[in-house]
Coordinates of C-alpha atoms in Angstrom, one line a residue:
M1 CA 80.1 32.6 -75.5
K2 CA 79.5 30.8 -72.2
I3 CA 76.8 33.3 -71.4
R4 CA 75.0 32.6 -74.7
L5 CA 75.1 28.9 -74.1
L6 CA 73.7 29.2 -70.6
F7 CA 70.9 31.5 -71.8
L8 CA 70.0 29.0 -74.6
L9 CA 69.9 26.2 -72.1
F10 CA 67.7 28.1 -69.7
F11 CA 65.4 29.0 -72.5
L12 CA 65.0 25.3 -73.6
I13 CA 64.3 24.2 -70.0
S14 CA 61.7 26.9 -69.6
V15 CA 59.9 25.9 -72.8
S16 CA 60.0 22.2 -71.8
L17 CA 58.5 23.0 -68.3
F18 CA 55.8 25.4 -69.5
S19 CA 54.8 23.8 -72.8
Q20 CA 51.2 22.5 -73.0
E21 CA 49.9 19.2 -74.2
Y22 CA 46.3 17.9 -74.8
I23 CA 44.2 15.5 -72.8
F24 CA 41.6 13.5 -74.7
G25 CA 39.1 10.8 -73.7
K26 CA 35.4 10.0 -73.4
V27 CA 32.6 10.9 -70.9
S28 CA 29.9 8.3 -70.2
S29 CA 27.1 7.8 -67.6
E30 CA 27.4 5.3 -64.8
F31 CA 25.4 2.9 -67.1
G32 CA 28.0 3.1 -69.9
S33 CA 26.1 5.4 -72.3
E34 CA 27.9 8.2 -74.1
M35 CA 27.2 11.7 -72.8
P36 CA 27.2 14.6 -75.2
E37 CA 27.5 18.3 -74.2
V38 CA 29.4 17.7 -71.0
T39 CA 31.4 20.8 -70.0
I40 CA 35.1 20.2 -69.3
I41 CA 36.9 23.1 -67.5
N42 CA 40.7 23.5 -66.9
L43 CA 40.6 25.2 -63.5
R44 CA 44.1 26.7 -64.1
T45 CA 43.5 28.3 -67.4
D46 CA 39.7 28.5 -67.2
E47 CA 39.6 27.0 -70.7
K48 CA 36.3 25.1 -71.5
T49 CA 35.3 22.6 -74.0
L50 CA 32.2 20.3 -74.7
T51 CA 32.0 16.7 -75.5
D52 CA 30.6 15.8 -78.9
K53 CA 27.6 13.6 -79.6
D54 CA 29.6 10.4 -78.8
G55 CA 31.0 11.8 -75.5
N56 CA 34.5 12.5 -76.9
Y57 CA 36.5 15.5 -75.8
M58 CA 40.0 17.1 -76.1
I59 CA 41.4 20.0 -74.0
A60 CA 44.8 21.7 -73.6
A61 CA 46.5 21.0 -70.2
R62 CA 49.7 20.6 -68.4
N63 CA 50.9 18.1 -65.8
F64 CA 49.2 18.7 -62.4
D65 CA 46.3 20.7 -63.9
E66 CA 42.8 20.0 -62.5
L67 CA 39.9 19.2 -64.9
R68 CA 36.3 19.5 -63.9
F69 CA 33.5 17.7 -65.6
V70 CA 30.0 19.4 -65.3
K71 CA 26.6 18.4 -66.7
S72 CA 23.1 19.3 -65.3
G73 CA 21.5 16.4 -63.5
F74 CA 24.8 14.6 -62.8
D75 CA 27.4 14.9 -60.0
R76 CA 30.3 17.1 -61.0
T77 CA 33.7 15.3 -61.0
S78 CA 37.2 16.8 -60.7
L79 CA 40.4 15.0 -61.6
K80 CA 44.1 16.0 -61.0
L81 CA 46.2 15.2 -64.0
S82 CA 49.4 13.1 -63.9
G83 CA 51.9 12.1 -66.4
K84 CA 50.1 8.9 -67.5
N85 CA 47.0 10.9 -68.5
F86 CA 49.0 12.4 -71.4
S87 CA 49.8 9.0 -72.9
E88 CA 46.4 7.3 -72.7
P89 CA 42.7 8.4 -72.9
L90 CA 41.2 9.9 -69.8
N91 CA 37.7 8.3 -69.7
V92 CA 35.3 9.6 -67.1
S93 CA 32.0 8.3 -65.7
L94 CA 29.5 10.7 -64.2
P95 CA 27.0 9.4 -61.7
K96 CA 23.4 10.6 -61.7
S97 CA 22.6 13.2 -59.1
P98 CA 20.1 12.1 -56.5
Y99 CA 16.9 14.3 -56.3
V100 CA 14.4 14.7 -53.4
I101 CA 10.7 14.6 -54.1
E102 CA 8.9 17.3 -52.2
E103 CA 6.9 16.1 -49.3
V104 CA 3.1 16.1 -49.9
S105 CA 1.3 16.9 -46.7
L106 CA -2.1 15.2 -46.4
A107 CA -2.7 16.0 -42.8
F108 CA -6.0 17.6 -41.8
Q109 CA -5.6 21.3 -41.1
V110 CA -7.8 22.4 -38.1
T111 CA -9.4 25.8 -38.8
G112 CA -10.9 26.3 -35.3
N113 CA -14.4 26.4 -36.7
L114 CA -16.0 23.3 -35.1
K115 CA -18.9 23.1 -37.5
K116 CA -16.6 23.2 -40.5
D117 CA -13.9 20.9 -39.0
V118 CA -16.5 18.2 -38.2
K119 CA -17.7 18.2 -41.8
S120 CA -14.2 17.7 -43.0
L121 CA -14.0 14.4 -41.1
D122 CA -17.1 13.0 -43.0
P123 CA -16.3 10.6 -45.8
A124 CA -16.6 11.9 -49.4
K125 CA -20.0 11.9 -51.0
R126 CA -18.8 9.4 -53.6
V127 CA -17.7 7.0 -50.9
V128 CA -21.0 7.3 -49.2
A129 CA -22.9 6.6 -52.4
L130 CA -20.7 3.6 -53.3
N131 CA -21.1 2.1 -49.8
S132 CA -24.9 2.6 -50.1
N133 CA -25.1 0.9 -53.5
M134 CA -22.9 -2.0 -52.3
T135 CA -25.2 -2.5 -49.2
A136 CA -28.3 -2.6 -51.4
Y137 CA -26.7 -5.1 -53.8
M138 CA -25.6 -7.4 -51.0
M139 CA -29.2 -7.4 -49.5
R140 CA -30.8 -8.5 -52.8
P141 CA -31.6 -12.3 -53.2
P142 CA -29.3 -14.1 -55.7
T143 CA -30.5 -14.3 -59.3
S144 CA -28.5 -17.4 -60.2
V145 CA -28.5 -20.9 -58.9
Q146 CA -25.6 -21.3 -56.5
P147 CA -23.5 -24.5 -56.7
K148 CA -24.0 -27.0 -53.8
L149 CA -21.2 -28.8 -52.1
S150 CA -22.0 -32.5 -52.7
I151 CA -20.4 -35.7 -53.8
P152 CA -21.4 -36.8 -57.3
S153 CA -23.5 -40.0 -57.3
A154 CA -20.8 -41.8 -59.3
F155 CA -18.3 -41.3 -56.4
A156 CA -20.8 -41.6 -53.6
T157 CA -20.8 -44.5 -51.1
P158 CA -23.1 -47.3 -52.4
N159 CA -26.5 -47.4 -50.7
Y160 CA -27.2 -51.2 -50.6
S161 CA -30.7 -50.7 -49.2
A162 CA -31.6 -48.4 -52.0
G163 CA -30.5 -50.9 -54.7
Q164 CA -27.7 -48.7 -56.1
V165 CA -25.3 -51.6 -56.5
D166 CA -25.5 -53.1 -60.0
M167 CA -24.4 -56.7 -59.5
L168 CA -24.5 -57.5 -63.2
G169 CA -22.3 -54.5 -63.9
I170 CA -19.8 -55.6 -61.2
A171 CA -19.7 -59.1 -62.6
S172 CA -19.2 -57.8 -66.1
A173 CA -16.4 -55.5 -65.0
L174 CA -14.7 -58.4 -63.0
S175 CA -15.0 -60.7 -66.0
G176 CA -13.4 -58.1 -68.3
L177 CA -10.6 -57.6 -65.8
L178 CA -9.9 -61.3 -65.5
G179 CA -10.0 -61.6 -69.3
K180 CA -7.3 -58.9 -69.5
I181 CA -5.2 -60.7 -66.9
K182 CA -5.6 -64.0 -68.7
N183 CA -5.0 -62.6 -72.2
P184 CA -2.4 -59.8 -71.9
P185 CA -2.1 -57.5 -74.8
L186 CA 0.3 -58.6 -77.6
T187 CA 3.6 -56.8 -77.8
T188 CA 6.6 -57.3 -80.1
A189 CA 9.3 -59.5 -78.6
N190 CA 12.8 -58.3 -78.3
Y191 CA 15.9 -60.4 -79.3
A192 CA 16.3 -62.0 -75.9
E193 CA 12.6 -62.9 -75.6
T194 CA 12.6 -64.3 -79.1
Q195 CA 15.6 -66.6 -78.5
A196 CA 14.1 -67.8 -75.2
F197 CA 10.9 -68.6 -77.1
Y198 CA 12.8 -70.6 -79.7
R199 CA 14.6 -72.6 -77.0
Q200 CA 11.2 -73.3 -75.3
I201 CA 9.8 -74.7 -78.6
K202 CA 12.8 -77.0 -79.1
N203 CA 12.6 -78.2 -75.4
T204 CA 8.8 -78.6 -75.3
L205 CA 7.4 -79.5 -78.7
D206 CA 7.8 -82.9 -80.4
L207 CA 9.8 -82.0 -83.5
S208 CA 10.1 -85.5 -84.9
F209 CA 7.7 -84.5 -87.7
Y210 CA 10.4 -82.2 -89.0
T211 CA 13.5 -84.4 -88.3
S212 CA 11.8 -87.3 -90.1
R213 CA 11.7 -85.1 -93.2
G214 CA 15.3 -84.3 -93.2
F215 CA 15.5 -81.2 -90.9
D216 CA 18.7 -81.1 -89.0
E217 CA 19.5 -78.7 -86.1
E218 CA 20.5 -75.8 -88.4
E219 CA 17.5 -76.3 -90.7
I220 CA 15.1 -76.4 -87.7
D221 CA 16.6 -73.0 -86.5
R222 CA 16.0 -71.5 -90.0
F223 CA 12.5 -72.9 -90.1
L224 CA 11.7 -71.4 -86.7
I225 CA 12.8 -68.0 -87.8
Y226 CA 10.7 -68.3 -91.0
A227 CA 7.6 -69.5 -89.1
D228 CA 8.0 -66.7 -86.5
Q229 CA 8.3 -64.0 -89.2
S230 CA 5.3 -65.4 -91.1
Y231 CA 3.0 -66.1 -88.2
S232 CA 4.4 -63.9 -85.3
L233 CA 4.8 -66.9 -83.1
A234 CA 7.0 -65.1 -80.4
K235 CA 4.6 -62.1 -80.3
K236 CA 1.5 -64.3 -79.8
Y237 CA 2.7 -67.2 -77.7
R238 CA 5.8 -66.2 -75.7
K239 CA 3.7 -65.1 -72.7
N240 CA 0.9 -67.7 -73.3
F241 CA 2.7 -70.8 -74.5
D242 CA -0.2 -72.7 -76.2
V243 CA 1.3 -75.9 -77.6
A244 CA -1.6 -76.8 -79.8
A245 CA -1.8 -73.3 -81.4
I246 CA 1.9 -73.2 -81.9
T247 CA 1.9 -76.7 -83.5
S248 CA -0.9 -75.7 -85.8
D249 CA 0.8 -72.4 -86.9
M250 CA 4.1 -74.3 -87.5
K251 CA 2.4 -76.9 -89.7
M252 CA 0.9 -74.1 -91.8
A253 CA 4.3 -72.4 -92.0
Y254 CA 5.9 -75.8 -93.0
L255 CA 3.6 -76.1 -96.1
E256 CA 4.8 -72.7 -97.3
Y257 CA 8.5 -73.3 -96.3
I258 CA 9.0 -76.4 -98.3
K259 CA 7.8 -74.6 -101.5
T260 CA 10.6 -72.0 -101.3
H261 CA 13.4 -73.9 -99.5
K262 CA 15.3 -76.9 -100.4
V263 CA 15.5 -79.0 -97.2
G264 CA 18.8 -80.8 -96.5
S265 CA 20.9 -78.7 -98.9

């Protein structure tokens, strides 16, 4: 009975030691693209298999077997299997094989025939013809007017003796420039500029015309806002404070204001 048990135990251990498992994974290039038809060889059993169109493979193997991956144009790769390779995919990357371009010899081969060797040193007939045509072309006179390097008259230094200076034109330009400086372009006033303009009106103009008609401080403020919105006072006069013009516009605004507003209410 003991002999049978020992024999059964020995048999189970042998099966466990020599049982085969399968290795699976994917083969790709060094740039990450799948590689079909890569040959995988188990060097112990000489068993071979090919990767499919997606680079996947599966092959029977045991622990410590060596697998070789072969494909034309790529470096062959060999891997020794360990226990972890049976529990996770064995992915392999094959690098591209370097190749050498054959040397092209362009050196002149001497034949020993001096007459023949001297002719070999002459330039090609096509080169001679091209150089001849280029020389003839360069010798011909130009057919088009060539530009001259000169300063345009508008930018040239004035010649006072030749009467090039237009004094009337200069005076007209200076007059226009002074006019622009004196009358700057109108721009819309912002809030701070508008408030400063209102304060200047109340501090500069004589507002007795309005106070005598029942305008208090608050009513004057409302009227200034109305007159400004109707006649653009701040836009026109904040930079050029014309008392007479401002007074005239405010009187016009007053005639319209009293028609729609009840003063003193």
